[in-house]
Tab-separated table of C-alpha atoms in Angstrom:
chain	number	residue	atom	x	y	z
A	846	MET	CA	-47.274	-18.895	-129.198
A	847	TYR	CA	-46.630	-21.427	-132.073
A	848	GLU	CA	-49.844	-20.238	-133.656
A	849	TRP	CA	-48.757	-16.571	-133.522
A	850	ILE	CA	-45.292	-17.521	-135.059
A	851	GLN	CA	-46.911	-19.288	-137.769
A	852	GLU	CA	-49.395	-16.371	-138.511
A	853	HIS	CA	-46.546	-13.819	-138.516
A	854	ASN	CA	-43.924	-16.008	-140.210
A	855	LYS	CA	-43.281	-13.742	-143.077
A	856	VAL	CA	-42.817	-10.553	-141.082
A	857	LEU	CA	-40.525	-12.447	-138.653
A	858	SER	CA	-38.478	-13.799	-141.545
A	859	VAL	CA	-38.181	-10.145	-142.926
A	860	LEU	CA	-37.048	-8.969	-139.473
A	861	ILE	CA	-34.546	-11.633	-138.929
A	862	SER	CA	-33.054	-11.072	-142.398
A	863	PHE	CA	-32.842	-7.374	-141.635
A	864	GLY	CA	-31.257	-7.986	-138.182
A	865	THR	CA	-28.666	-10.445	-139.737
A	866	LEU	CA	-27.781	-7.732	-142.563
A	867	LEU	CA	-27.379	-5.169	-139.853
A	868	ILE	CA	-24.985	-7.233	-137.837
A	869	TRP	CA	-22.909	-7.915	-140.906
A	870	LEU	CA	-22.833	-4.361	-141.772
A	871	VAL	CA	-21.571	-3.479	-138.411
A	872	TYR	CA	-18.967	-6.164	-138.450
A	873	ALA	CA	-17.829	-5.039	-141.885
A	874	GLN	CA	-17.458	-1.547	-140.611
A	875	LEU	CA	-15.432	-2.653	-137.608
A	876	LEU	CA	-13.089	-4.675	-140.072
A	877	TYR	CA	-12.711	-1.739	-142.346
A	878	SER	CA	-11.928	0.695	-139.453
A	879	SER	CA	-9.333	-1.690	-138.171
A	880	TYR	CA	-7.791	-2.099	-141.729
A	881	ARG	CA	-7.817	1.885	-142.162
A	882	ARG	CA	-6.086	2.101	-138.768
A	883	GLN	CA	-3.347	-0.289	-139.903
A	884	VAL	CA	-2.533	1.168	-143.260
A	885	ARG	CA	-2.988	4.921	-142.233
A	886	PRO	CA	0.334	6.727	-141.958
A	887	ARG	CA	1.103	7.986	-138.430
A	888	ILE	CA	3.957	10.347	-137.871
A	889	VAL	CA	4.447	12.067	-134.538
A	890	ILE	CA	6.498	15.310	-134.020
A	891	ASN	CA	7.254	16.081	-130.396
A	892	ARG	CA	9.961	17.716	-128.086
A	893	GLY	CA	12.276	15.614	-125.991
A	894	LYS	CA	14.711	16.106	-122.892
A	895	HIS	CA	13.579	19.921	-122.212
A	896	ARG	CA	10.691	22.027	-122.222
A	897	ASP	CA	12.554	25.199	-123.356
A	898	LEU	CA	14.219	25.889	-126.851
A	899	ASN	CA	16.980	23.441	-125.987
A	900	ALA	CA	14.468	20.545	-126.369
A	901	LEU	CA	15.269	18.062	-129.094
A	902	CYS	CA	12.968	17.938	-132.073
A	903	ILE	CA	11.899	14.302	-132.343
A	904	ILE	CA	10.056	12.701	-135.382
A	905	SER	CA	8.701	9.306	-134.704
A	906	ASN	CA	7.065	6.949	-137.229
A	907	MET	CA	4.137	5.128	-135.631
A	908	SER	CA	2.811	3.676	-138.920
A	909	ALA	CA	2.554	-0.025	-139.670
A	910	GLU	CA	5.085	0.354	-142.429
A	911	SER	CA	8.270	2.457	-143.141
A	912	VAL	CA	8.088	5.951	-144.519
A	913	PHE	CA	10.468	7.742	-146.698
A	914	VAL	CA	11.199	11.212	-145.219
A	915	GLU	CA	11.440	13.611	-148.184
A	916	HIS	CA	11.647	17.032	-146.528
A	917	ILE	CA	11.605	18.421	-143.091
A	918	LEU	CA	10.587	22.113	-143.057
A	919	ALA	CA	10.709	24.738	-140.422
A	920	ARG	CA	8.048	27.535	-140.513
A	921	LEU	CA	9.124	30.397	-138.006
A	922	GLU	CA	6.709	33.131	-137.162
A	923	THR	CA	8.389	36.252	-136.021
A	924	SER	CA	7.716	40.051	-135.500
A	925	GLU	CA	9.219	40.501	-139.113
A	926	GLY	CA	6.803	38.018	-140.667
A	927	THR	CA	6.762	34.355	-141.480
A	928	VAL	CA	9.774	32.560	-143.045
A	929	LEU	CA	10.140	28.855	-144.398
A	930	GLU	CA	13.402	27.018	-144.104
A	931	ASP	CA	14.376	23.518	-145.403
A	932	VAL	CA	16.204	21.651	-142.465
A	933	THR	CA	16.375	18.317	-144.010
A	934	GLU	CA	20.034	18.576	-144.432
A	935	LEU	CA	21.903	19.080	-141.042
A	936	GLU	CA	24.654	21.643	-140.776
A	937	GLN	CA	27.818	19.925	-139.623
A	938	GLU	CA	31.234	21.428	-139.124
A	939	TYR	CA	34.064	19.040	-139.908
A	940	GLU	CA	37.765	19.393	-140.172
A	941	GLN	CA	38.836	18.199	-143.650
A	942	GLY	CA	40.827	15.253	-142.399
A	943	ASP	CA	38.073	13.972	-140.039
A	944	GLU	CA	35.467	14.374	-142.791
A	945	GLU	CA	37.612	12.268	-145.289
A	946	LYS	CA	38.183	9.629	-142.690
A	947	ASP	CA	34.441	9.393	-141.903
A	948	GLN	CA	33.613	9.051	-145.576
A	949	ARG	CA	36.340	6.405	-146.107
A	950	ASP	CA	35.446	4.323	-142.951
A	951	SER	CA	31.614	4.469	-143.128
A	952	PRO	CA	30.004	6.295	-146.001
A	953	THR	CA	26.425	5.363	-144.764
A	954	ALA	CA	27.217	6.753	-141.258
A	955	SER	CA	28.577	9.947	-142.806
A	956	LEU	CA	25.488	10.375	-145.000
A	957	ARG	CA	23.195	9.848	-141.822
A	958	ASP	CA	25.308	12.703	-140.023
A	959	SER	CA	24.517	15.210	-142.876
A	960	THR	CA	20.958	14.464	-143.864
A	961	ARG	CA	17.691	13.191	-142.554
A	962	GLN	CA	16.239	12.275	-145.986
A	963	GLY	CA	15.571	8.537	-146.211
A	964	PRO	CA	13.602	5.740	-144.935
A	965	LEU	CA	12.319	5.641	-141.399
A	966	ASN	CA	11.261	2.287	-140.094
A	967	SER	CA	8.139	1.695	-138.320
A	968	GLY	CA	8.529	2.328	-134.673
A	969	ASP	CA	11.652	4.192	-135.228
A	970	PHE	CA	12.508	7.838	-134.639
A	971	LEU	CA	15.067	10.637	-135.531
A	972	HIS	CA	15.792	14.075	-134.274
A	973	ILE	CA	17.015	17.096	-136.167
A	974	GLY	CA	18.850	18.761	-133.373
A	975	SER	CA	17.397	21.150	-130.804
A	976	PHE	CA	14.595	23.706	-131.537
A	977	GLN	CA	17.165	26.464	-130.797
A	978	GLU	CA	19.486	25.188	-133.442
A	979	VAL	CA	16.524	25.017	-135.850
A	980	ILE	CA	15.515	28.711	-134.976
A	981	ARG	CA	19.208	30.173	-135.280
A	982	ARG	CA	19.603	28.296	-138.563
A	983	THR	CA	16.412	29.850	-139.979
A	984	LEU	CA	17.178	33.155	-138.662
A	985	ARG	CA	20.668	33.149	-140.238
A	986	ASN	CA	19.666	31.798	-143.653
A	987	GLN	CA	16.728	34.126	-143.969
A	988	ARG	CA	18.971	37.152	-142.940
A	989	LEU	CA	16.968	37.859	-139.913
A	990	GLU	CA	19.823	37.901	-137.370
A	991	ARG	CA	20.681	41.084	-135.478
A	992	GLY	CA	23.702	42.481	-134.083
A	993	ASP	CA	24.680	43.102	-130.571
A	994	ASP	CA	23.558	46.766	-130.833
A	995	GLU	CA	20.270	45.919	-132.696
A	996	GLU	CA	16.964	44.843	-131.174
A	997	PRO	CA	16.448	41.055	-131.808
A	998	VAL	CA	13.593	39.699	-133.718
A	999	ARG	CA	10.756	38.630	-131.462
A	1000	LEU	CA	9.745	34.974	-131.811
A	1001	LYS	CA	6.187	33.951	-131.921
A	1002	SER	CA	5.893	30.295	-132.933
A	1003	LEU	CA	7.713	27.458	-134.797
A	1004	THR	CA	5.944	24.839	-136.954
A	1005	ILE	CA	7.764	21.783	-137.905
A	1006	GLN	CA	6.320	20.012	-141.059
A	1007	VAL	CA	7.413	16.661	-142.376
A	1008	VAL	CA	6.756	15.618	-145.980
A	1009	ALA	CA	7.127	11.933	-146.590
A	1010	ILE	CA	6.094	9.046	-148.873
A	1011	TYR	CA	4.184	6.179	-147.383
A	1012	GLY	CA	4.187	2.591	-148.804
A	1013	SER	CA	3.306	2.322	-152.549
A	1014	ASP	CA	1.423	5.566	-152.661
A	1015	ASP	CA	2.957	7.934	-155.171
A	1016	LYS	CA	1.481	11.041	-153.568
A	1017	PRO	CA	3.162	12.785	-150.578
A	1018	ILE	CA	1.830	12.664	-147.173
A	1019	GLY	CA	2.570	15.352	-144.523
A	1020	VAL	CA	2.303	16.056	-140.893
A	1021	GLU	CA	2.889	19.288	-138.948
A	1022	ARG	CA	2.912	20.528	-135.355
A	1023	ARG	CA	3.061	24.085	-134.240
A	1024	PHE	CA	4.901	25.150	-130.989
A	1025	LEU	CA	4.334	28.581	-129.441
A	1026	ILE	CA	7.211	30.425	-128.130
A	1027	GLU	CA	6.502	32.113	-124.748
A	1028	HIS	CA	8.697	34.755	-123.412
A	1029	GLY	CA	9.501	34.694	-119.638
A	1030	GLU	CA	11.954	36.257	-117.198
A	1031	ASP	CA	13.955	32.842	-117.151
A	1032	GLY	CA	14.047	32.568	-121.006
A	1033	HIS	CA	11.867	31.163	-123.797
A	1034	ARG	CA	9.327	28.316	-123.299
A	1035	LEU	CA	8.293	25.916	-125.970
A	1036	VAL	CA	4.538	25.110	-125.853
A	1037	PRO	CA	2.799	22.788	-128.136
A	1038	ALA	CA	-0.322	24.625	-129.799
A	1039	THR	CA	-1.967	21.287	-130.014
A	1040	TRP	CA	-2.025	18.056	-128.241
A	1041	ASP	CA	-1.098	15.932	-131.377
A	1042	SER	CA	0.477	16.426	-134.695
A	1043	ARG	CA	-1.734	17.259	-137.504
A	1044	ARG	CA	-1.984	14.813	-140.520
A	1045	MET	CA	-2.111	16.440	-143.875
A	1046	ALA	CA	-3.373	13.501	-145.915
A	1047	GLY	CA	-6.467	15.064	-147.582
A	1048	ARG	CA	-6.710	15.831	-151.351
A	1049	ARG	CA	-6.189	19.460	-150.827
A	1050	ASP	CA	-3.234	19.047	-148.583
A	1051	ARG	CA	-1.660	16.540	-150.739
A	1052	ARG	CA	-1.949	18.927	-153.846
A	1053	ARG	CA	-0.329	21.601	-151.586
A	1054	LEU	CA	2.448	19.271	-150.639
A	1055	ARG	CA	3.027	18.255	-154.052
A	1056	ARG	CA	3.297	21.904	-155.335
A	1057	LEU	CA	5.621	22.686	-152.314
A	1058	MET	CA	7.892	19.717	-153.142
A	1059	ASP	CA	8.133	20.878	-156.754
A	1060	THR	CA	9.150	24.478	-155.625
A	1061	LEU	CA	11.729	23.067	-153.340
A	1062	ARG	CA	13.271	20.950	-156.123
A	1063	ARG	CA	13.397	23.912	-158.395
A	1064	GLU	CA	15.217	25.856	-155.804
A	1065	GLN	CA	17.664	23.251	-155.274
A	1066	LEU	CA	18.629	23.043	-158.935
């Protein structure tokens, strides 16, 4: 055995070196994958409390760091076509005296009651009201509401899209989730089209998000 090792010493050295290199490459790949998971943004869109349109639309930040929520968009697919509505700012009805009192007592709380734009800490969540409220707001602002004597617009699906800034990255990231609206005898059911939210972090997605954000800013001017 010793003689065989001496005879094949060079070949064994090459094989040992190759095996060591392979082990280090696997170890480096594991470290890189772990690092990628830690720094990768993770935003989850889900429904809460109910399974129908009264369910709350919940947005959770499961990233390792905070994210800054820039826009929350609702894309509603109907029998009249698909419409897009910015639902970042919440619609609130105040009496003038109550609103002035809220702003005087707690400006930050008053701001949180009117907008969902801002930082969302790691492990934290927010909701933008019920899916029903989002749908009604979209129909009203897009002039798709129908009178009592008219046939209502048939709803097909609702996609919630979040545009955010993560860490020091100057390019926006996005996540979206589509919910199917099923019609039954006991009302409408809200069924997720996918088991998880879809990340929009590729180059093409980020360019599209950047163009979308620029369009929204121009419309708000």
